[in-house]
Structures are given as structure tokens and as C-alpha cells.
XYZ file of C-alpha atoms in Angstrom:
652
model
C 78.520 110.160 94.221
C 77.859 108.828 90.703
C 74.881 106.629 89.743
C 74.589 104.521 86.602
C 70.881 104.038 85.903
C 69.379 101.512 83.439
C 72.283 101.964 81.069
C 71.934 100.230 77.711
C 74.341 100.235 74.762
C 73.291 98.658 71.484
C 75.275 98.188 68.284
C 72.642 97.314 65.708
C 70.822 94.235 66.962
C 73.626 93.396 69.400
C 73.236 94.535 73.005
C 76.645 95.218 74.621
C 75.237 96.541 77.942
C 71.671 95.693 78.955
C 69.957 97.920 81.595
C 72.826 97.945 84.053
C 72.671 99.782 87.414
C 75.278 100.494 90.072
C 76.583 103.322 92.271
C 80.123 104.663 92.781
C 80.698 106.022 96.284
C 83.093 108.847 97.270
C 85.913 106.524 98.352
C 85.086 103.299 96.479
C 88.011 101.307 95.061
C 86.372 99.225 92.309
C 87.847 96.685 89.922
C 85.892 96.552 86.665
C 86.434 93.109 85.133
C 85.187 91.004 82.246
C 86.367 89.436 79.041
C 87.923 91.403 76.233
C 85.040 93.026 74.359
C 82.605 92.795 77.311
C 82.134 96.588 77.398
C 84.509 97.778 80.141
C 86.148 100.560 78.120
C 82.757 101.566 76.687
C 81.329 101.967 80.179
C 84.278 104.152 81.247
C 83.876 106.392 78.194
C 80.180 106.850 79.020
C 80.908 107.744 82.674
C 83.456 110.404 81.693
C 81.166 111.806 78.992
C 83.126 110.792 75.877
C 80.303 108.562 74.632
C 76.514 108.487 74.932
C 74.484 105.364 75.789
C 71.570 104.075 73.726
C 69.375 104.629 76.789
C 69.718 105.216 80.490
C 71.736 107.873 82.310
C 74.812 108.663 84.404
C 73.920 110.999 87.272
C 76.747 112.915 88.926
C 76.677 115.941 91.248
C 77.727 119.313 89.891
C 81.415 119.991 90.435
C 82.520 116.335 90.558
C 85.837 115.977 88.695
C 86.842 112.873 86.730
C 90.303 111.830 85.542
C 90.237 109.273 82.670
C 93.221 107.272 81.398
C 92.237 105.397 78.225
C 94.204 102.496 76.714
C 95.135 104.539 73.634
C 95.620 108.313 73.631
C 97.286 111.191 71.830
C 100.434 112.559 73.424
C 101.556 116.163 73.563
C 104.833 117.376 72.076
C 107.027 120.430 72.457
C 107.589 120.268 76.252
C 109.940 118.476 78.584
C 108.636 115.636 80.756
C 108.471 117.851 83.829
C 106.880 120.772 81.979
C 104.184 118.495 80.568
C 103.473 117.058 84.016
C 103.229 120.560 85.475
C 100.309 121.331 83.126
C 98.240 119.274 85.577
C 98.216 122.355 87.818
C 96.766 124.693 85.154
C 93.274 124.237 86.607
C 94.404 125.013 90.155
C 96.274 128.090 88.845
C 92.992 129.217 87.282
C 91.309 128.643 90.643
C 93.818 130.931 92.331
C 93.038 133.674 89.814
C 89.320 133.184 90.477
C 89.929 133.515 94.223
C 91.731 136.794 93.604
C 88.850 138.009 91.447
C 86.231 137.056 94.077
C 88.279 138.672 96.880
C 88.472 141.898 94.929
C 84.738 141.839 94.214
C 83.909 141.215 97.887
C 86.076 144.138 98.934
C 84.036 146.414 96.664
C 80.607 145.212 97.829
C 78.635 146.292 100.849
C 75.522 144.055 100.557
C 76.793 141.700 103.273
C 73.409 140.052 103.916
C 72.500 139.384 100.266
C 72.305 135.881 98.723
C 74.822 136.854 96.046
C 77.374 137.949 98.676
C 76.948 134.613 100.523
C 77.240 132.729 97.253
C 80.608 134.394 96.558
C 81.816 133.546 100.074
C 80.868 129.868 99.628
C 82.527 129.718 96.216
C 85.740 131.237 97.569
C 85.777 128.723 100.454
C 85.301 125.824 97.995
C 88.153 127.078 95.841
C 90.462 127.586 98.822
C 89.742 124.066 100.093
C 90.549 122.657 96.666
C 93.755 124.687 96.369
C 94.906 123.677 99.840
C 94.627 120.009 98.904
C 96.348 120.380 95.526
C 99.088 122.675 96.859
C 99.793 120.830 100.113
C 103.419 121.018 98.963
C 105.118 122.763 96.038
C 103.731 121.542 92.667
C 107.216 120.915 91.264
C 107.986 118.582 94.189
C 104.710 116.685 93.673
C 105.316 116.397 89.944
C 108.875 115.087 90.299
C 107.964 112.559 92.969
C 105.056 111.209 90.906
C 107.175 110.966 87.741
C 109.951 109.169 89.614
C 107.451 106.800 91.194
C 106.296 105.932 87.686
C 109.846 105.093 86.641
C 111.439 108.298 85.281
C 115.015 109.018 86.288
C 115.948 112.549 87.458
C 118.100 112.954 84.346
C 115.084 112.221 82.099
C 112.809 114.961 83.443
C 114.337 117.633 81.156
C 114.093 115.488 78.008
C 111.392 116.373 75.408
C 108.361 114.133 75.555
C 108.684 113.218 71.856
C 111.958 111.410 72.575
C 110.084 108.806 74.651
C 108.102 105.826 73.449
C 104.309 105.624 73.536
C 104.470 103.611 76.748
C 106.518 106.241 78.530
C 104.260 109.036 77.279
C 101.345 107.081 78.745
C 103.137 107.344 82.111
C 103.313 111.133 81.717
C 99.561 111.255 81.074
C 98.978 109.036 84.105
C 101.144 111.347 86.220
C 99.109 114.381 85.077
C 95.846 112.665 86.025
C 97.155 111.667 89.476
C 98.486 115.170 90.118
C 95.053 116.722 89.401
C 93.590 114.586 92.235
C 90.099 114.264 90.701
C 87.121 112.969 92.694
C 86.997 109.849 90.503
C 89.865 108.106 88.727
C 88.954 105.989 85.673
C 92.020 103.924 84.752
C 91.796 101.578 81.744
C 94.616 99.024 82.019
C 97.133 101.423 83.652
C 99.682 98.632 84.265
C 100.166 97.654 80.615
C 103.226 99.895 80.146
C 104.540 99.836 83.743
C 107.369 97.722 85.095
C 107.061 95.811 88.360
C 108.490 98.532 90.611
C 106.248 101.220 89.070
C 103.229 98.961 89.509
C 104.046 98.596 93.196
C 104.371 102.383 93.533
C 101.013 102.885 91.795
C 99.427 100.280 94.072
C 100.585 102.153 97.140
C 99.385 105.476 95.711
C 95.906 104.194 94.809
C 95.386 102.415 98.121
C 95.921 105.721 99.936
C 93.985 107.819 97.406
C 91.234 109.878 99.053
C 88.853 109.824 96.069
C 87.098 107.003 94.221
C 88.866 104.672 91.792
C 87.320 102.590 89.002
C 89.985 100.615 87.181
C 90.269 97.951 84.511
C 93.239 95.636 84.902
C 94.118 92.100 83.903
C 96.667 91.904 86.739
C 94.983 89.825 89.437
C 97.437 90.826 92.170
C 97.139 94.520 91.328
C 93.349 94.260 91.608
C 93.555 92.388 94.910
C 95.984 94.929 96.383
C 94.075 98.052 95.301
C 90.340 97.267 95.116
C 87.767 96.391 97.771
C 84.857 95.904 95.381
C 84.466 94.047 92.077
C 82.002 94.789 89.281
C 82.068 92.196 86.506
C 80.435 92.669 83.094
C 79.316 89.392 81.548
C 77.007 89.015 78.565
C 75.667 92.553 78.963
C 74.852 92.234 82.685
C 76.807 93.215 85.769
C 77.545 91.375 88.991
C 78.501 93.614 91.916
C 80.373 92.238 94.929
C 81.816 94.224 97.878
C 85.044 92.200 97.908
C 88.387 92.032 96.126
C 88.739 90.130 92.866
C 90.066 86.795 94.201
C 87.390 86.663 96.889
C 84.801 87.601 94.289
C 85.792 84.662 92.068
C 85.279 82.305 95.018
C 81.931 83.800 96.003
C 80.651 83.771 92.439
C 81.615 80.131 91.992
C 79.788 79.292 95.241
C 76.709 81.260 94.141
C 76.580 79.568 90.729
C 76.990 76.162 92.422
C 74.156 76.931 94.844
C 71.933 78.221 92.013
C 72.678 75.128 89.946
C 71.885 72.772 92.840
C 68.648 74.621 93.661
C 67.690 74.662 89.957
C 68.294 70.903 89.583
C 66.302 70.140 92.740
C 63.435 72.278 91.521
C 63.518 70.628 88.075
C 63.306 67.183 89.678
C 60.308 68.350 91.745
C 58.633 69.813 88.626
C 59.260 66.636 86.679
C 57.683 64.486 89.444
C 54.705 66.824 89.667
C 54.164 66.767 85.891
C 54.435 62.946 85.919
C 51.714 62.853 88.610
C 49.483 65.218 86.601
C 49.895 63.141 83.409
C 49.229 59.869 85.265
C 46.064 60.967 87.129
C 44.636 63.824 85.007
C 41.611 61.770 83.920
C 40.935 59.898 87.161
C 37.927 61.411 89.013
C 39.250 60.308 92.416
C 42.469 62.296 91.922
C 40.969 65.405 90.251
C 41.345 67.656 93.306
C 44.980 66.684 93.809
C 45.736 67.159 90.085
C 44.172 70.648 90.018
C 46.012 71.597 93.213
C 49.388 70.640 91.695
C 48.627 72.383 88.399
C 47.948 75.609 90.331
C 51.084 75.088 92.396
C 53.178 74.808 89.215
C 51.599 77.983 87.801
C 52.458 79.928 90.946
C 55.965 78.458 91.278
C 58.800 80.991 91.240
C 61.121 79.343 88.773
C 64.834 79.370 89.638
C 67.205 80.538 86.927
C 70.961 80.110 86.798
C 72.877 83.253 85.846
C 74.176 83.134 82.323
C 77.911 82.510 82.154
C 80.259 83.045 79.262
C 82.105 79.726 79.238
C 84.042 80.357 76.038
C 87.745 79.949 76.958
C 91.061 79.531 75.244
C 92.274 75.982 74.687
C 96.013 76.298 74.528
C 98.288 73.277 74.363
C 101.711 73.740 72.850
C 102.973 70.972 70.535
C 105.673 68.650 71.930
C 109.095 70.249 71.730
C 111.842 68.527 69.693
C 114.900 67.733 71.791
C 117.588 70.410 71.827
C 121.093 70.419 73.207
C 121.818 70.893 76.923
C 122.607 74.604 76.463
C 119.726 76.314 74.658
C 121.132 79.854 74.722
C 124.358 81.415 75.956
C 125.930 84.841 75.740
C 129.284 85.991 77.132
C 130.562 89.560 77.520
C 127.504 90.797 75.636
C 127.064 94.525 75.096
C 123.902 95.929 73.511
C 123.916 99.436 72.066
C 122.147 101.754 69.685
C 123.854 104.723 68.001
C 122.647 107.106 70.691
C 122.844 104.833 73.751
C 124.538 101.808 75.284
C 121.802 99.717 76.866
C 123.835 97.256 78.910
C 127.362 95.846 79.063
C 129.113 92.539 79.708
C 125.995 90.385 80.116
C 126.541 86.719 80.985
C 123.440 84.586 80.398
C 123.159 80.796 80.195
C 119.802 79.054 79.731
C 119.636 75.277 79.825
C 117.143 72.920 78.207
C 113.791 72.886 79.998
C 114.389 76.021 82.082
C 111.713 78.664 82.366
C 113.329 82.049 82.714
C 112.000 85.622 83.094
C 113.654 88.902 82.046
C 112.586 91.633 84.480
C 113.487 95.276 85.107
C 112.513 98.843 84.334
C 111.262 99.648 80.864
C 114.135 100.837 78.674
C 116.779 98.768 80.475
C 117.155 96.297 77.600
C 114.758 93.362 78.035
C 113.216 93.662 74.559
C 116.654 94.501 73.113
C 117.947 91.217 74.576
C 115.026 89.384 73.011
C 115.874 90.890 69.619
C 119.497 89.753 69.994
C 118.364 86.215 70.886
C 116.081 86.078 67.842
C 118.809 87.469 65.565
C 116.968 90.703 64.734
C 119.746 92.757 66.324
C 123.501 92.161 66.397
C 125.362 92.702 69.688
C 127.768 95.634 69.868
C 130.308 93.370 71.548
C 130.561 89.873 72.966
C 129.114 86.580 71.796
C 125.490 85.430 71.482
C 124.500 81.994 70.215
C 121.647 79.531 70.248
C 122.393 75.946 71.179
C 122.339 72.754 69.116
C 119.071 71.960 67.290
C 117.217 74.957 68.786
C 113.985 75.916 66.982
C 112.935 79.370 68.205
C 109.364 80.673 68.347
C 109.061 84.408 69.043
C 106.102 86.448 70.306
C 106.809 90.177 69.906
C 105.578 92.704 72.435
C 103.781 94.893 69.902
C 101.712 92.619 67.695
C 100.389 95.713 65.893
C 103.827 96.122 64.292
C 104.241 92.413 63.491
C 100.840 91.486 62.056
C 99.780 92.624 58.573
C 96.822 94.950 59.223
C 95.417 94.477 55.725
C 95.229 90.674 56.086
C 92.400 88.686 57.672
C 92.567 86.532 60.773
C 92.445 83.352 58.682
C 94.831 84.723 56.085
C 97.425 85.516 58.778
C 97.766 81.818 59.577
C 97.142 80.564 56.047
C 100.057 82.643 54.763
C 102.630 80.817 56.896
C 101.061 77.356 57.375
C 102.537 74.423 55.454
C 101.655 70.744 55.141
C 98.826 68.992 56.937
C 98.452 71.812 59.485
C 96.609 73.821 56.803
C 93.593 71.555 57.220
C 93.443 72.408 60.955
C 93.625 76.213 60.776
C 89.948 76.725 61.614
C 90.271 74.432 64.616
C 93.361 76.300 65.843
C 91.603 79.648 65.433
C 88.556 78.291 67.317
C 90.857 77.385 70.220
C 91.784 81.079 70.367
C 88.113 82.192 70.258
C 87.994 83.127 66.552
C 84.803 81.458 65.353
C 82.368 81.902 62.497
C 82.663 85.322 60.879
C 85.510 86.279 63.227
C 88.038 84.530 61.022
C 87.245 86.930 58.179
C 87.904 90.047 60.262
C 90.722 92.329 59.142
C 93.612 92.544 61.602
C 93.201 96.345 61.561
C 89.856 96.114 63.413
C 90.987 93.626 66.094
C 91.269 94.712 69.714
C 94.563 94.466 71.597
C 93.488 91.200 73.230
C 92.409 89.681 69.909
C 95.760 90.579 68.303
C 97.593 88.972 71.240
C 95.542 85.775 70.785
C 96.201 85.742 67.025
C 99.925 86.181 67.603
C 99.882 83.277 70.081
C 97.973 81.145 67.549
C 100.839 81.617 65.078
C 103.174 79.906 67.544
C 100.981 76.811 67.418
C 101.688 76.169 63.740
C 105.136 74.679 64.414
C 106.798 72.692 67.168
C 109.350 74.979 68.807
C 111.687 73.908 71.591
C 112.433 77.501 72.653
C 109.665 80.054 73.145
C 110.676 83.705 73.545
C 107.614 85.681 74.660
C 107.794 89.456 75.054
C 104.865 90.707 77.202
C 102.470 87.946 76.016
C 99.725 88.839 78.497
C 99.257 92.504 77.618
C 95.538 93.023 76.825
C 94.649 89.413 77.780
C 91.812 88.990 80.273
C 92.460 87.185 83.537
C 90.927 83.865 82.523
C 92.934 83.780 79.270
C 96.136 84.580 81.168
C 95.501 81.751 83.612
C 94.985 79.292 80.760
C 98.153 80.468 78.971
C 100.106 80.166 82.211
C 98.998 76.563 82.733
C 99.850 75.728 79.122
C 103.345 77.184 79.532
C 103.850 75.274 82.785
C 102.976 72.060 80.922
C 105.179 73.004 77.929
C 108.165 70.602 77.758
C 110.508 73.021 75.975
C 112.477 76.037 77.175
C 110.818 79.362 77.932
C 112.132 82.942 78.034
C 109.457 85.451 78.990
C 109.458 89.215 79.469
C 106.577 90.232 81.710
C 105.668 92.726 84.440
C 102.734 90.603 85.617
C 103.787 89.183 89.007
C 100.839 86.800 89.302
C 101.584 85.380 85.828
C 105.287 84.860 86.577
C 104.793 83.444 90.084
C 104.914 79.664 89.893
C 105.884 79.736 86.210
C 109.578 80.707 86.322
C 112.332 79.755 88.775
C 115.151 81.933 87.453
C 115.211 85.620 86.609
C 117.643 87.930 84.881
C 117.327 91.503 86.111
C 118.161 94.328 83.710
C 119.192 97.342 85.769
C 121.584 100.279 85.521
C 123.319 98.907 82.430
C 123.977 95.485 83.963
C 122.300 92.081 83.789
C 122.147 90.095 87.047
C 121.005 86.515 87.584
C 118.548 85.713 90.403
C 117.655 82.126 91.321
C 114.200 81.635 92.801
C 110.663 82.840 92.178
C 109.507 86.338 91.341
C 108.208 86.671 94.933
C 111.718 85.954 96.261
C 113.148 88.473 93.814
C 110.709 91.211 94.837
C 111.390 90.611 98.514
C 115.107 91.135 97.896
C 114.608 94.191 95.674
C 111.997 95.983 97.760
C 114.428 97.235 100.408
C 117.020 98.201 97.834
C 114.735 100.087 95.461
C 111.520 101.312 97.028
C 113.018 102.451 100.310
C 115.744 104.250 98.443
C 113.083 106.126 96.475
C 111.160 106.993 99.644
C 114.289 108.217 101.421
C 115.237 110.508 98.556
C 111.722 111.903 98.238
C 111.448 112.492 101.972
C 114.432 114.771 102.035
C 113.230 116.721 98.997
C 109.567 117.112 99.913
C 110.496 118.409 103.359
C 112.247 121.387 101.777
C 109.604 123.788 100.318
C 112.232 125.750 98.422
C 113.434 122.718 96.471
C 113.273 123.105 92.680
C 113.968 120.396 90.058
C 116.773 122.465 88.536
C 118.613 122.309 91.845
C 118.308 126.083 92.326
C 116.433 127.633 95.257
C 113.069 129.212 94.627
C 113.503 133.003 94.842
C 109.927 133.343 96.127
C 110.687 131.107 99.080
C 112.785 133.806 100.740
C 116.096 133.431 102.567
C 116.033 130.821 105.344
C 117.317 131.605 108.803
C 120.996 130.777 109.194
C 120.349 128.113 111.817
C 117.534 126.340 109.906
C 119.680 124.410 107.411
C 122.005 123.049 110.046
C 119.163 121.896 112.265
C 117.261 120.341 109.412
C 120.385 118.758 108.000
C 121.242 117.169 111.337
C 117.744 115.703 111.678
C 117.763 114.222 108.178
C 121.272 112.839 108.588
C 120.300 111.116 111.830
C 117.154 109.703 110.221
C 119.112 108.510 107.195
C 121.732 106.803 109.427
C 118.976 105.063 111.383
C 117.377 103.772 108.217
C 120.741 102.647 106.839
C 121.493 100.730 110.069
C 118.076 99.043 109.999
C 118.597 98.126 106.354
C 122.059 96.720 107.150
C 120.727 94.542 109.986
C 117.912 93.224 107.795
C 120.371 92.382 105.052
C 122.739 90.587 107.489
C 119.827 88.501 108.850
C 118.712 87.628 105.335
C 122.230 86.639 104.231
C 122.780 84.414 107.292
C 119.528 82.550 106.613
C 120.327 82.139 102.917
C 123.905 80.991 103.618
C 122.544 78.313 105.980
C 120.094 77.096 103.331
C 122.782 76.953 100.631
C 125.239 75.096 102.881
C 122.550 72.557 103.754
C 121.716 71.991 100.077
C 125.399 71.651 99.140
C 125.834 68.935 101.786
C 122.821 67.071 100.368
C 124.302 67.252 96.859
C 127.729 66.101 98.145
C 126.096 63.071 99.762
C 124.393 62.089 96.470
C 127.509 62.687 94.353
C 129.594 60.510 96.691
C 127.334 57.526 95.906
C 125.063 58.310 92.917
C 122.170 56.028 92.126
C 120.737 55.021 88.738
C 118.161 57.842 88.624
C 120.562 60.597 89.722
C 121.563 63.143 87.062
C 125.222 63.633 88.011
C 125.719 66.392 85.395
C 122.728 68.394 86.605
C 123.692 67.956 90.273
C 127.229 69.094 89.529
C 125.920 72.189 87.740
C 123.649 73.007 90.689
C 126.504 72.483 93.161
C 128.742 74.927 91.286
C 125.942 77.510 91.092
C 125.303 77.170 94.826
C 129.016 77.464 95.502
C 129.205 80.685 93.515
C 126.198 82.125 95.358
C 127.711 81.059 98.701
C 130.992 82.811 97.926
C 129.209 86.025 96.883
C 126.928 86.062 99.926
C 129.783 85.250 102.335
C 131.849 88.083 100.942
C 128.947 90.535 101.256
C 128.188 89.285 104.798
C 131.797 89.868 105.814
C 131.722 93.468 104.547
C 128.483 94.227 106.358
C 129.632 92.996 109.794
C 133.062 94.703 109.672
């Protein structure tokens, strides 16, 4: 469908992309990966026509449509969320007008055998095919379902777009692109402003998308779930594999290992041959053999190992000073702004050494909770306090608002560094890939990933025993995220992290607080366990609601029937209603049985663990932490009581 031919992009003497070639097929699902600054966004801008290459070309058939979601964009004002999303159908509305125009022209012509008449027929057929795909169901139904899948509540669809944050406006732009159903989707980090549930919805949508997808994402699991092909940009060259990202990493490592082994073997052979030539070059009896080996070396196809960018972060957090047993605790906490109460009656307790995640939809209060913990925001009600001897280090979600844009990279650290650490600033910056002239760059010219790295470097200047990190991996490439994750796993202090990156959280945290519907709920276990519990409760609920609405062509977001849909037959609503009620009851019963089975398994696990703890507490040994075991026993007991009560209600 689209061919990239010998594409080169130079900035002065620096070559960002060097004669790259690859092809995008009609239904390809491609993950475009590489380090920050490798040229991924540049390549996307060239493909969609926003930027011209230094040399080379992008060949695409006439009529191919492209939808491009950049990292940063301008947002429209003056419309509601639904009205703005409905502008995605402006093009198809224009197509309908063109069909009407062609139909009128055909009715007035009589040259049925002419080339022009046949051309008009073909054009009308193309337009009708396109309209039939776009309007497979009412546009308003499509728009609402897409917006809700991306996290908007029904009550938010009539709000003006300017009342939403930049991240939410990005979701509106994404919805518009998806609703247009272009032949090729170019998505540059679409998950940066999405919560976990919206990411899962987008995954499902893209996997079933009939066109081609080329996406940049630093979410390994998102790439693995959506893409079947990986194109990596490294040092100006591309490496194209017809596999998902994780499989690609394995295959590339194997290929480099094989290349390296073959290269080393060849070098040993060359060295032995050269030793022979040097030893016997001037001996007449060996002249024929020497000349033969010289010619062999000249004809030898030398093996080269692909260049690899091995520059990586080196993150190791300083040892954490000892804090009290309770690092943070809030009781009856209510967070509110003048126009909105975010959540009420939150109960959170974080103990020394725990690694905890705050998860939930955007706008439910995760960042607000972080601001309360750091003291930036006072609670509307309740109590919030840090524990004894707690030294808090905070990484804000939007480093653009925190860092001084007029300062340099070096000056940002130099301004806050004290004592002997000042002599190590260049070394610290080098660990975060700021080397040479990079340290003199202004913050204003740094990319999103560079600002994230600089913000993380600031945390290295002091030894904190509580790290509060709000979306630390936004804009970080996959390798950098992996290194940061390992550093946080090795960190001996307490961690609170807000993140929507499932792969980053999995194996890092073992307790989550979910912010949802104005409440804060505690979940013990991994993020995988949490998602398994939430999937039935959230995603199936969304699907059930959408099913009922999309099956009714006369549905309108306002709740009023569409006058153009006509009056339905008197028996139709009753028949349809009975079908949907039966289907809903069947789904509810299946959901109830699944929940009962899950509760019975979990109750058995908890009872088994409580018996183990009771056995230890009855005769504790020297290495047994009685206080910790008692705390765990009480937590398990509380969970057991809650689950038993729920189980009893479900089987009644």
C-alpha cells in the first residue's frame, strides 16, 4: 500500500535517517520502536506529508487516507465533546453530497457507452462503498461508543471541550481519527494519556481494525497485544521483523550473537592467515601458498556486526534512611476543588518498604492524592500525615510545569545541589544520558523523554526514604523503563507510583489503591490480579450497555428518538425488549457464577494462609516478625469477612 524508498533525513552534518526502505501493507499492524530521538516521530510526519525528507520518497496510491495522531497537537474549542467527535463524519457527509451530484448528472446524460459515463459510475460505486462502511450504524452511536471506550462518561459528552485537560482533548482527537476509519492509522504514543481500562479498549479496537496501523508506544504489553510486526530505528537504520515486539527482542539478540560469533571466528581465521603470510612471504618454497592466501583474503566477504546503540541509563537510588513503621496514613480523607469533590472518606495506610500503585481512570483523583501526600494540596476533610522521619522525593507527572524552561540541564541540578554532591553532577547527568554539549541544552528544547530523565536525575541528589512518582515512564523508551523498573525493585525505601503501564507495574508493586467513582479501594496482589478482577466488572458492563444502544438505530445521545427514523411497529419494542432482557439475564447469571467460583477459590487460599500464620504465631522463632505477621493476619481476616459476606449474598 505505502512504500518508503531510500529515505534520508539530515540535520546539518548529522544523519537522522540513512537510506531506509520498507513497505506498509493494507492490513499490517506495525510497532515502530527505537530510543527517544531515534527519528520515529519524524518518520511518521514524513509519511503523512507534514514534513519532507532530505532525499528519497514515500509512494502511496491515489485515494489512500491517513489518520495521524501526534504527541502534541492543537485542540479545538467552542463545541461539546460529542459535537467535536461528530466532525469526524464531515468527510463522509461531503461524500453523500457528491453521490447526489453524480446521480443527478447521470440522470441527465445519455452517453451510456462513453468513458466519462463509466468513470462517473465507478466513482459513485467507490463513494457508496466508503459510505456503507462509515455509516454501518448511526454516526452518533459510533461516536458515543468510541468516546466511552476512551474513558468519557455519558454525563461528560455535553461538556465543552475547553473544560477538559490536554490529555482528555487528546482522547477526543483520537476518537475523531478512529471514527474516520482511514486506510492507515499513524499513532504516536497514543497510550500516554490513557488509563488502563481505556488502553485495553484501544487494544481490542486496533486488533480488529480492518486497515493498517503504524504506532509508536513505549508500552511493551500494548505493542505485543496489537502488533504483528516490529520496525526498529537504530542509529539511522531500520531492522524489520515480522513478529511482535517481545519476540523481536529475542530474535535480534540471537542474530547479534550469531553475527558476533561468526565475526570472531572469521577474525581468528584472518589473523592466522596473516601470520602465515608474514612468516613465509620471503620463502621461495612457500610462495605459491602465500600468494593463494593473499588472494583468498582479498576475495573474502568480511562479516560485519550490526551497529548497536548501547548507551543506557544507569539508575541506582541512594540508600534510604530508616523511617518509622507507618510511612503514610490518611483517615476519612476527602479531596475537593471548588467545582468538584474528587473522592470521599479515603483510608490509606502505607508501611515502610511497601511498593504501592495508585490506579484508576484519569480524573478520579490519583494526582490529587499525590499532591495531598506531598503537602501541595490540603484535604477538604479528614486527616493526612507522613510518618516519623519520612524524607519525601516527588516526581511530578508534567515535568514541563516543574522544570525551569530558561535554565540549562546542568543548571537545573546545580541550583539545588548542596555539599559534596556538586562535584558529581556531571557523572549523575551522564548516567541519565546527558553527555558533552547536552548538559548545556536549555530545558525548553528538551524532548518529553529527556525532561523525564532530567526530573528523575533530580531525585538522585538526596537520599529519600519515600518516593512518590506520578507517571514516571511517560515518554521513556522501553529500555529506559526496564532499567528504571529494576532500580525501583532494588530500592530499599517505600514507593508510591501512579502509572497506567501494566508491564511496568507488574512485578514491581504488590498492593494497589483503586480510585473509582469517588471512592478509594485497596487491592492486595499484583496488577495482573487486579485487572483480572476488574475486567468482568468494567469492560463487560461497557459492552452490555453499548450492545443495547447500537442495536437500536433510532437511539440518539440526548435520549430522544430520531424523527427521521420513523415510528416503529407497535410489536417491535416488546419483542426487542424481551430479547435484550433475556440476554442481559443470561450474562448476569454467567457473571454471578464466575464471581462465586472466584470467591470460593480466594476464600480457600486466605483460610490456608491464616492457618499458616496461626501456626507460626503459636510458637514464633527468632527470625519471625511477629508484628508483621499479626498485621498480615488481620488484613487477611478483613478480606475473608468481606468475601464471605459477598459470597453469601450471591448464593442466596
